[in-house]
Amino acid sequence: MKNNVSFHICTQSETPAIVDFLMEIGPELKLSERQTAAEMVDLLFAQGGVVAGYATQDGAEKMVAMMGFFWGDPHKDFANKHIGFVYVAAIAKAWRHTGVFRGLMVEVSRIFMAHDVQEVRFHAEEANVYTNMLYSKIAQPLNKEKNRRGITCILYGTSVANAVAY
């Protein structure tokens, strides 16, 4: 059953699995080099965290989704710790439209609430229809800007309470 996914906060020991997962769907994320993915995950652990969704497939746990976030705004050198910034969300194709994104948001929102984060922001690549559709259900577009890798994105924002209500 596709909704049988468990979510947890990752530790740095899971870095290889997270990098493997990001590379698995790398082209969609504009990731072509493992080193770039590894640097992204290192930065997530240095400035925030990662939540992953695992499903049991063929008797083994397999990562099927992840969401990496920062404490603060990466465009402002991670200032404004009342902002939780979702830097990357990735869901394996077979698990999209199954509620997995909602599960990731619930877990990340719980973490944000526990750390008194008031606002959540998301980047969606301007040309990515699916991600923009997901984020527009939760938040309002704030502006367009380039992400850390120079890709034009739409920046969305909402209160953590609104994200939880979603």
mmCIF file of C-alpha atoms in Angstrom:
data_model
loop_
_atom_site.group_PDB
_atom_site.id
_atom_site.type_symbol
_atom_site.label_atom_id
_atom_site.label_comp_id
_atom_site.label_asym_id
_atom_site.label_seq_id
_atom_site.Cartn_x
_atom_site.Cartn_y
_atom_site.Cartn_z
ATOM 1 C CA MET A 1 0.000 0.000 0.000
ATOM 2 C CA LYS A 2 1.510 3.285 -1.082
ATOM 3 C CA ASN A 3 0.323 5.253 1.922
ATOM 4 C CA ASN A 4 2.291 2.966 4.237
ATOM 5 C CA VAL A 5 5.239 5.323 4.554
ATOM 6 C CA SER A 6 6.964 6.131 7.824
ATOM 7 C CA PHE A 7 8.654 9.494 8.319
ATOM 8 C CA HIS A 8 11.518 10.430 10.578
ATOM 9 C CA ILE A 9 14.157 13.091 11.136
ATOM 10 C CA CYS A 10 17.386 11.956 9.532
ATOM 11 C CA THR A 11 20.810 11.908 11.094
ATOM 12 C CA GLN A 12 24.041 12.624 9.285
ATOM 13 C CA SER A 13 24.704 8.893 9.158
ATOM 14 C CA GLU A 14 21.938 8.733 6.537
ATOM 15 C CA THR A 15 23.799 11.111 4.220
ATOM 16 C CA PRO A 16 24.772 8.385 1.706
ATOM 17 C CA ALA A 17 21.140 7.198 1.415
ATOM 18 C CA ILE A 18 19.891 10.773 0.995
ATOM 19 C CA VAL A 19 22.500 11.504 -1.687
ATOM 20 C CA ASP A 20 21.620 8.230 -3.462
ATOM 21 C CA PHE A 21 17.947 9.181 -3.422
ATOM 22 C CA LEU A 22 18.635 12.684 -4.731
ATOM 23 C CA MET A 23 20.723 11.243 -7.560
ATOM 24 C CA GLU A 24 17.946 8.771 -8.367
ATOM 25 C CA ILE A 25 15.695 11.687 -9.268
ATOM 26 C CA GLY A 26 18.573 14.035 -10.051
ATOM 27 C CA PRO A 27 17.525 15.177 -13.523
ATOM 28 C CA GLU A 28 14.246 16.534 -12.157
ATOM 29 C CA LEU A 29 16.175 18.473 -9.529
ATOM 30 C CA LYS A 30 18.817 19.649 -12.009
ATOM 31 C CA LEU A 31 21.363 17.488 -10.164
ATOM 32 C CA SER A 32 23.806 15.687 -12.378
ATOM 33 C CA GLU A 33 26.851 15.386 -10.121
ATOM 34 C CA ARG A 34 27.000 13.358 -6.934
ATOM 35 C CA GLN A 35 29.374 15.893 -5.366
ATOM 36 C CA THR A 36 26.744 18.650 -5.790
ATOM 37 C CA ALA A 37 24.118 16.482 -4.084
ATOM 38 C CA ALA A 38 26.551 15.624 -1.270
ATOM 39 C CA GLU A 39 27.362 19.301 -0.724
ATOM 40 C CA MET A 40 23.634 20.092 -0.641
ATOM 41 C CA VAL A 41 23.026 17.450 2.030
ATOM 42 C CA ASP A 42 26.026 18.635 4.069
ATOM 43 C CA LEU A 43 24.611 22.172 4.003
ATOM 44 C CA LEU A 44 21.179 20.915 5.031
ATOM 45 C CA PHE A 45 22.667 19.225 8.095
ATOM 46 C CA ALA A 46 24.853 22.257 8.887
ATOM 47 C CA GLN A 47 22.001 24.788 8.640
ATOM 48 C CA GLY A 48 18.849 22.759 9.234
ATOM 49 C CA GLY A 49 17.824 19.153 8.769
ATOM 50 C CA VAL A 50 16.229 16.452 6.657
ATOM 51 C CA VAL A 51 13.043 14.431 7.044
ATOM 52 C CA ALA A 52 12.729 11.248 5.008
ATOM 53 C CA GLY A 53 9.879 8.945 4.151
ATOM 54 C CA TYR A 54 10.624 5.219 4.023
ATOM 55 C CA ALA A 55 8.473 2.426 2.643
ATOM 56 C CA THR A 56 9.001 -1.292 2.975
ATOM 57 C CA GLN A 57 9.578 -2.815 -0.441
ATOM 58 C CA ASP A 58 10.599 -6.428 -0.954
ATOM 59 C CA GLY A 59 11.252 -6.777 2.768
ATOM 60 C CA ALA A 60 13.622 -3.792 2.949
ATOM 61 C CA GLU A 61 13.173 -0.173 3.941
ATOM 62 C CA LYS A 62 13.619 2.160 0.966
ATOM 63 C CA MET A 63 13.661 5.960 0.942
ATOM 64 C CA VAL A 64 10.796 7.189 -1.236
ATOM 65 C CA ALA A 65 10.697 10.849 -0.227
ATOM 66 C CA MET A 66 12.702 13.514 1.559
ATOM 67 C CA MET A 67 12.416 17.156 2.535
ATOM 68 C CA GLY A 68 15.426 19.239 3.509
ATOM 69 C CA PHE A 69 15.088 22.535 5.333
ATOM 70 C CA PHE A 70 17.089 25.419 6.718
ATOM 71 C CA TRP A 71 16.681 27.448 9.879
ATOM 72 C CA GLY A 72 16.472 30.972 8.464
ATOM 73 C CA ASP A 73 16.596 32.490 5.013
ATOM 74 C CA PRO A 74 19.506 31.226 2.892
ATOM 75 C CA HIS A 75 19.458 34.473 0.880
ATOM 76 C CA LYS A 76 20.159 36.367 4.105
ATOM 77 C CA ASP A 77 22.957 34.113 5.351
ATOM 78 C CA PHE A 78 20.434 32.027 7.354
ATOM 79 C CA ALA A 79 19.268 35.012 9.401
ATOM 80 C CA ASN A 80 15.652 35.258 10.550
ATOM 81 C CA LYS A 81 15.445 32.001 12.479
ATOM 82 C CA HIS A 82 11.666 32.453 12.755
ATOM 83 C CA ILE A 83 11.619 31.333 9.095
ATOM 84 C CA GLY A 84 11.807 27.667 8.186
ATOM 85 C CA PHE A 85 12.992 27.391 4.598
ATOM 86 C CA VAL A 86 12.194 24.178 2.715
ATOM 87 C CA TYR A 87 15.150 23.962 0.368
ATOM 88 C CA VAL A 88 14.449 20.659 -1.343
ATOM 89 C CA ALA A 89 11.514 18.291 -1.476
ATOM 90 C CA ALA A 90 11.812 15.100 -3.488
ATOM 91 C CA ILE A 91 9.345 12.283 -3.989
ATOM 92 C CA ALA A 92 9.952 9.204 -6.119
ATOM 93 C CA LYS A 93 7.608 9.208 -9.133
ATOM 94 C CA ALA A 94 5.754 6.084 -8.012
ATOM 95 C CA TRP A 95 4.895 7.792 -4.717
ATOM 96 C CA ARG A 96 3.556 11.099 -6.032
ATOM 97 C CA HIS A 97 -0.156 11.796 -5.625
ATOM 98 C CA THR A 98 -0.271 9.367 -2.667
ATOM 99 C CA GLY A 99 -0.254 11.744 0.294
ATOM 100 C CA VAL A 100 3.488 11.421 0.855
ATOM 101 C CA PHE A 101 4.029 15.168 0.368
ATOM 102 C CA ARG A 102 1.410 15.836 3.034
ATOM 103 C CA GLY A 103 3.226 13.442 5.388
ATOM 104 C CA LEU A 104 6.523 15.256 4.815
ATOM 105 C CA MET A 105 4.855 18.611 5.476
ATOM 106 C CA VAL A 106 3.282 17.359 8.705
ATOM 107 C CA GLU A 107 6.647 16.139 10.017
ATOM 108 C CA VAL A 108 8.549 19.268 8.999
ATOM 109 C CA SER A 109 5.787 21.510 10.388
ATOM 110 C CA ARG A 110 5.991 19.683 13.740
ATOM 111 C CA ILE A 111 9.722 20.324 13.817
ATOM 112 C CA PHE A 112 9.179 23.992 12.964
ATOM 113 C CA MET A 113 6.535 24.409 15.670
ATOM 114 C CA ALA A 114 8.811 22.771 18.253
ATOM 115 C CA HIS A 115 11.475 25.372 17.393
ATOM 116 C CA ASP A 116 9.044 28.336 17.435
ATOM 117 C CA VAL A 117 9.337 28.893 13.679
ATOM 118 C CA GLN A 118 6.537 31.216 12.554
ATOM 119 C CA GLU A 119 6.829 31.209 8.779
ATOM 120 C CA VAL A 120 7.622 28.536 6.225
ATOM 121 C CA ARG A 121 9.002 29.326 2.782
ATOM 122 C CA PHE A 122 9.453 27.136 -0.277
ATOM 123 C CA HIS A 123 11.296 27.436 -3.582
ATOM 124 C CA ALA A 124 9.813 25.865 -6.685
ATOM 125 C CA GLU A 125 11.636 25.906 -9.980
ATOM 126 C CA GLU A 126 9.639 28.289 -12.153
ATOM 127 C CA ALA A 127 9.188 25.661 -14.905
ATOM 128 C CA ASN A 128 8.195 22.802 -12.547
ATOM 129 C CA VAL A 129 4.405 22.593 -12.822
ATOM 130 C CA TYR A 130 4.026 19.794 -10.261
ATOM 131 C CA THR A 131 5.999 21.492 -7.481
ATOM 132 C CA ASN A 132 4.324 24.842 -8.096
ATOM 133 C CA MET A 133 0.932 23.140 -7.906
ATOM 134 C CA LEU A 134 1.851 21.549 -4.551
ATOM 135 C CA TYR A 135 3.236 24.720 -3.001
ATOM 136 C CA SER A 136 0.394 26.928 -4.269
ATOM 137 C CA LYS A 137 -2.046 24.746 -2.288
ATOM 138 C CA ILE A 138 -0.230 25.656 0.921
ATOM 139 C CA ALA A 139 1.297 29.098 0.423
ATOM 140 C CA GLN A 140 1.190 32.310 -1.556
ATOM 141 C CA PRO A 141 3.829 33.281 -4.124
ATOM 142 C CA LEU A 142 6.049 36.049 -2.759
ATOM 143 C CA ASN A 143 8.415 36.699 -5.674
ATOM 144 C CA LYS A 144 10.824 35.161 -8.160
ATOM 145 C CA GLU A 145 14.460 34.703 -7.307
ATOM 146 C CA LYS A 146 17.429 32.505 -8.109
ATOM 147 C CA ASN A 147 18.189 29.634 -5.786
ATOM 148 C CA ARG A 148 21.689 28.823 -4.513
ATOM 149 C CA ARG A 149 22.434 26.979 -7.771
ATOM 150 C CA GLY A 150 21.285 29.860 -9.996
ATOM 151 C CA ILE A 151 17.926 28.356 -11.045
ATOM 152 C CA THR A 152 14.998 30.782 -11.308
ATOM 153 C CA CYS A 153 12.414 29.819 -8.713
ATOM 154 C CA ILE A 154 9.132 31.088 -7.349
ATOM 155 C CA LEU A 155 9.368 31.770 -3.626
ATOM 156 C CA TYR A 156 6.250 30.812 -1.666
ATOM 157 C CA GLY A 157 5.494 31.665 1.946
ATOM 158 C CA THR A 158 2.878 31.038 4.605
ATOM 159 C CA SER A 159 2.562 30.716 8.348
ATOM 160 C CA VAL A 160 3.458 27.399 9.915
ATOM 161 C CA ALA A 161 -0.130 27.258 11.197
ATOM 162 C CA ASN A 162 -1.415 27.406 7.606
ATOM 163 C CA ALA A 163 1.016 24.695 6.545
ATOM 164 C CA VAL A 164 -0.209 22.475 9.385
ATOM 165 C CA ALA A 165 -3.840 23.178 8.468
ATOM 166 C CA TYR A 166 -3.130 21.984 4.928
#
